[in-house]
Amino acid sequence: MEFSKLLISLFIFQVFLPCHMSIQAAPANSDLFWEYIGAEFNNVKFSDVPINSNVEFHFILSFAIDYDSTTGSPSPTNGKFNVFWDSDNLSPSQVSSIKSTHSNVKVALSLGGDSVGDGYAYFNPSSVDSWVSNAVSSLTNIIQEYHLDGIDIDYEHFNADPDTFSECVGKLIKTLKNNGVISFASIAPFDDDDVQSHYKALWKSYGDLIDYVNFQFYAYDQGTTVSQFMNYFNTQSSNYNGGKVLASFISDGSGGLTPENGFFTACSRLKSEDKLHGIFVWSADDSKRNGFRYEKQSQALLAISH
């Protein structure tokens, strides 16, 4: 009897072992399109941006920052977030309006960003517990006031080690999800050693709570080729193993693989490999001057049966 139990145990071990040892399968193609909006105060509105009814469209308001917004030189507030996007043109009523007009639209806010006032926006917590408590409270208020659906994490400068960043942000996402305040969360890293060390720590501990990886492929050098882009994409898909890594371009053409130089060729190639999890653009503010032509092209590609 004991021998047969041993055989059954060994059989079960053999059956289940490959699943745990295999690399987590990345998700398949998606019709997800993201557009960052509001950071540059050039009067761009949600209604300016063309929205294809056959894609899942997410606007990301840029940015909410835990700095005070009332002084000439903003200072950190340890998780007490304030609105730093163009709230005159991107107000709560305008969020409600675009979502009621387009049933396929969701709206999120992005935390951090590169700069605030004349300096960098630093992730600068006093302690994990105090930062999380303040962040949950302040962001719940903003998210509910603006009728938002999710958050994006885009800190790019750090006055804390990777483990502290991971615990703060991971607990924030977990609490907001558990409280029903948000339905999705994303991160927006780029290829910089300090940035990657922080986001990879977060991914390692809380990757199961992060729905999308909005990797800033446009932070690579201007003049990136299609083959380089494909290599970068595969590298970052390994770094954020199992994550929905989105392809991206910057609409002012200042970095990465541009639409003019083959971005959509690369996207078609990813799609043929079942790896096009979505496309995001930085940003609507810059795209306004070219009539959003590449937003239209991106959505047309995504809308083709995935």
XYZ file of C-alpha atoms in Angstrom:
306
model
C 0.000 0.000 0.000
C 2.760 2.419 0.964
C 4.612 1.551 -2.255
C 1.566 2.366 -4.408
C 1.178 5.689 -2.572
C 4.798 6.441 -3.379
C 4.231 5.670 -7.055
C 1.142 7.889 -7.126
C 3.104 10.668 -5.406
C 5.928 10.344 -7.923
C 3.447 10.394 -10.796
C 1.747 13.527 -9.482
C 5.172 15.114 -8.959
C 6.143 14.373 -12.570
C 2.834 15.658 -13.952
C 2.915 18.951 -12.094
C 6.627 19.687 -12.031
C 6.904 20.984 -15.637
C 4.191 23.594 -15.004
C 6.113 25.140 -12.137
C 9.437 24.994 -13.909
C 8.275 26.426 -17.221
C 8.554 30.114 -18.061
C 5.229 31.807 -17.424
C 3.348 32.172 -20.707
C 2.921 35.743 -21.853
C -0.614 36.745 -22.835
C -1.734 36.861 -26.457
C -2.537 39.792 -28.760
C -4.857 42.477 -27.438
C -6.747 45.499 -28.772
C -5.573 47.751 -25.939
C -4.592 51.356 -26.706
C -3.283 53.816 -24.073
C -2.770 57.560 -24.409
C -1.015 59.735 -21.824
C -2.603 63.178 -21.604
C -2.437 66.458 -19.726
C 1.201 66.930 -18.678
C 2.081 69.782 -21.030
C -0.855 72.173 -20.492
C -1.491 72.847 -24.176
C -5.287 72.683 -23.832
C -5.686 69.179 -25.247
C -9.048 67.612 -24.343
C -10.259 64.003 -24.297
C -12.683 64.878 -27.082
C -9.809 66.006 -29.356
C -8.414 62.464 -29.509
C -9.878 60.067 -32.112
C -11.319 56.958 -30.447
C -11.872 53.790 -32.480
C -14.909 51.929 -31.129
C -13.242 48.579 -31.860
C -10.382 48.954 -29.361
C -10.121 49.105 -25.583
C -9.049 52.716 -25.010
C -7.379 53.979 -21.826
C -6.485 57.614 -21.175
C -3.789 58.176 -18.524
C -3.876 61.557 -16.783
C -0.332 62.840 -16.220
C 0.431 63.318 -13.381
C -0.615 63.000 -9.765
C 2.445 63.681 -7.600
C 3.003 63.533 -3.854
C 4.369 67.064 -3.739
C 2.583 70.201 -2.581
C 1.099 72.205 -5.429
C 0.697 75.599 -3.809
C 4.243 76.911 -3.636
C 6.693 78.091 -6.277
C 9.137 75.314 -5.435
C 7.119 72.157 -4.669
C 8.317 69.861 -1.881
C 7.557 66.168 -1.148
C 4.466 65.302 0.911
C 5.080 61.615 1.765
C 2.230 60.052 -0.191
C -0.250 62.943 -0.049
C -0.975 63.229 -3.764
C -2.097 66.325 -5.637
C -3.285 66.824 -9.206
C -0.576 68.216 -11.496
C -2.272 67.630 -14.870
C -4.257 70.194 -16.870
C -7.392 69.884 -14.736
C -9.072 72.877 -16.403
C -9.347 70.912 -19.636
C -9.340 67.422 -18.084
C -11.819 67.830 -15.254
C -14.100 65.340 -13.458
C -17.052 66.330 -15.655
C -14.958 65.833 -18.794
C -13.923 62.361 -17.580
C -17.599 61.486 -17.051
C -18.509 62.866 -20.462
C -15.890 60.945 -22.474
C -16.740 57.706 -20.651
C -20.477 58.105 -21.216
C -19.927 58.970 -24.900
C -17.559 56.030 -25.493
C -18.346 52.798 -23.651
C -14.886 51.421 -24.544
C -13.011 54.205 -22.685
C -11.448 53.948 -19.242
C -9.397 56.671 -17.548
C -6.463 56.228 -15.176
C -3.986 58.536 -13.472
C -0.214 58.215 -13.520
C 1.903 58.738 -10.409
C 5.207 60.575 -10.378
C 6.621 61.383 -13.781
C 9.986 62.930 -14.488
C 9.693 66.407 -12.990
C 7.729 68.781 -10.799
C 8.238 72.530 -10.856
C 11.844 73.113 -11.911
C 13.219 69.861 -10.463
C 12.888 66.097 -10.557
C 9.893 64.383 -8.946
C 11.403 61.998 -6.403
C 9.876 58.985 -4.734
C 10.655 60.127 -1.207
C 8.752 58.231 1.543
C 9.272 58.853 5.260
C 8.349 55.235 6.006
C 6.448 52.466 4.241
C 3.401 52.562 6.518
C 3.012 56.347 6.583
C 3.459 56.661 2.798
C 0.956 53.880 2.061
C -1.605 55.306 4.482
C -1.338 58.807 2.990
C -1.295 57.508 -0.597
C -4.364 55.299 -0.154
C -6.312 58.168 1.403
C -5.312 60.935 -1.019
C -5.548 58.805 -4.166
C -8.909 57.324 -3.204
C -10.249 60.879 -2.963
C -8.807 61.910 -6.364
C -9.854 58.676 -8.110
C -13.424 58.942 -6.824
C -13.683 62.678 -7.561
C -12.490 62.145 -11.148
C -14.403 58.863 -11.777
C -11.162 57.000 -12.593
C -10.576 53.289 -13.176
C -6.883 52.618 -12.573
C -3.412 53.854 -11.711
C -0.094 53.856 -13.539
C 3.228 54.003 -11.672
C 5.742 56.290 -13.391
C 8.255 57.343 -10.732
C 11.612 57.905 -12.432
C 13.791 59.283 -9.582
C 14.228 57.691 -6.175
C 15.259 58.671 -2.665
C 14.511 55.138 -1.452
C 15.943 51.690 -2.121
C 14.176 49.175 -4.410
C 12.685 47.128 -1.546
C 11.095 50.219 0.031
C 9.677 51.262 -3.356
C 8.345 47.752 -3.897
C 6.639 47.591 -0.503
C 5.129 51.074 -0.735
C 3.777 50.779 -4.268
C 2.839 47.100 -3.985
C 0.808 47.701 -0.816
C -0.813 50.764 -2.405
C -1.960 48.790 -5.466
C -3.116 45.861 -3.333
C -5.142 48.093 -0.993
C -6.767 50.116 -3.800
C -7.722 46.900 -5.608
C -9.007 45.195 -2.448
C -11.073 48.299 -1.645
C -12.599 48.287 -5.142
C -11.192 51.755 -5.860
C -9.314 50.654 -9.032
C -9.775 47.779 -11.481
C -6.295 47.830 -13.044
C -2.727 48.967 -12.424
C 0.287 49.451 -14.680
C 3.957 50.353 -14.359
C 6.005 52.519 -16.749
C 9.721 51.667 -16.447
C 12.477 52.367 -18.968
C 15.987 51.060 -19.629
C 17.993 52.732 -16.878
C 19.804 50.714 -14.203
C 18.380 52.598 -11.222
C 14.854 52.668 -12.648
C 14.944 48.986 -13.569
C 16.256 47.913 -10.148
C 13.231 49.548 -8.501
C 10.591 48.258 -10.914
C 12.024 44.744 -11.107
C 11.899 44.545 -7.300
C 8.248 45.628 -7.453
C 7.537 43.094 -10.198
C 9.210 40.281 -8.264
C 7.095 40.873 -5.146
C 3.829 42.207 -6.584
C 3.829 41.339 -10.297
C 0.579 39.385 -9.919
C -1.207 42.668 -9.094
C 0.223 44.589 -12.090
C -1.935 44.271 -15.190
C 0.228 46.068 -17.771
C 3.845 47.067 -18.314
C 3.933 50.372 -20.209
C 7.606 50.086 -21.048
C 9.027 53.372 -22.369
C 10.665 52.011 -25.532
C 11.001 55.615 -26.763
C 13.650 56.187 -24.074
C 16.037 54.181 -26.250
C 18.138 56.140 -28.727
C 16.588 58.090 -31.541
C 17.105 56.087 -34.714
C 16.229 52.716 -33.177
C 15.671 50.156 -35.963
C 12.925 47.547 -36.243
C 15.314 44.701 -35.395
C 16.697 46.610 -32.394
C 13.155 47.306 -31.200
C 12.267 43.608 -31.448
C 15.339 42.726 -29.391
C 14.481 45.385 -26.789
C 10.914 44.092 -26.618
C 12.029 40.508 -26.040
C 14.553 41.601 -23.397
C 11.948 43.550 -21.432
C 9.389 40.766 -21.795
C 11.966 38.554 -20.042
C 12.588 41.180 -17.346
C 8.834 41.404 -16.674
C 8.174 37.738 -17.290
C 4.508 36.928 -17.875
C 3.543 40.604 -18.046
C 1.551 42.339 -20.737
C 4.367 44.512 -22.112
C 2.968 47.209 -24.418
C 4.752 48.614 -27.475
C 5.246 52.385 -27.397
C 6.340 55.470 -29.285
C 6.745 59.166 -28.491
C 4.790 61.420 -30.798
C 7.404 64.186 -31.012
C 9.847 61.649 -32.535
C 12.603 62.417 -30.018
C 13.546 58.823 -29.225
C 13.095 55.132 -29.919
C 11.527 53.586 -33.022
C 9.253 56.165 -34.652
C 6.178 55.547 -36.808
C 8.105 57.015 -39.755
C 10.959 54.529 -39.284
C 9.032 51.300 -38.855
C 7.129 51.256 -35.556
C 4.057 49.756 -37.205
C 6.208 47.215 -39.037
C 7.507 46.095 -35.630
C 3.951 45.994 -34.235
C 2.773 43.857 -37.154
C 5.682 41.525 -36.508
C 4.791 41.307 -32.814
C 1.193 40.637 -33.786
C 2.236 37.782 -36.083
C 4.138 36.301 -33.101
C 1.080 36.763 -30.835
C 2.978 39.287 -28.670
C 1.193 42.582 -29.380
C -0.403 43.139 -25.984
C -1.261 46.744 -26.850
C 0.209 50.114 -27.871
C 0.677 53.280 -25.863
C 1.634 56.808 -26.881
C 3.388 59.652 -25.098
C 1.485 61.872 -25.576
C -1.802 63.398 -26.712
C -0.346 66.803 -25.857
C 2.314 66.383 -28.567
C 0.102 64.497 -31.028
C -2.376 67.357 -31.184
C -0.187 69.256 -33.639
C -0.111 66.406 -36.176
C -3.829 65.688 -35.984
C -3.349 62.421 -34.055
C -2.496 60.592 -37.274
C -0.500 57.878 -35.536
C -3.167 57.357 -32.872
C -5.551 56.577 -35.730
C -3.045 54.201 -37.331
C -2.289 52.452 -34.029
C -5.942 51.844 -33.295
C -6.647 50.647 -36.837
C -3.893 48.021 -36.443
C -5.177 46.925 -33.035
C -8.793 46.779 -34.214
C -8.006 44.177 -36.883
C -9.147 40.892 -35.390
C -6.661 39.906 -32.695
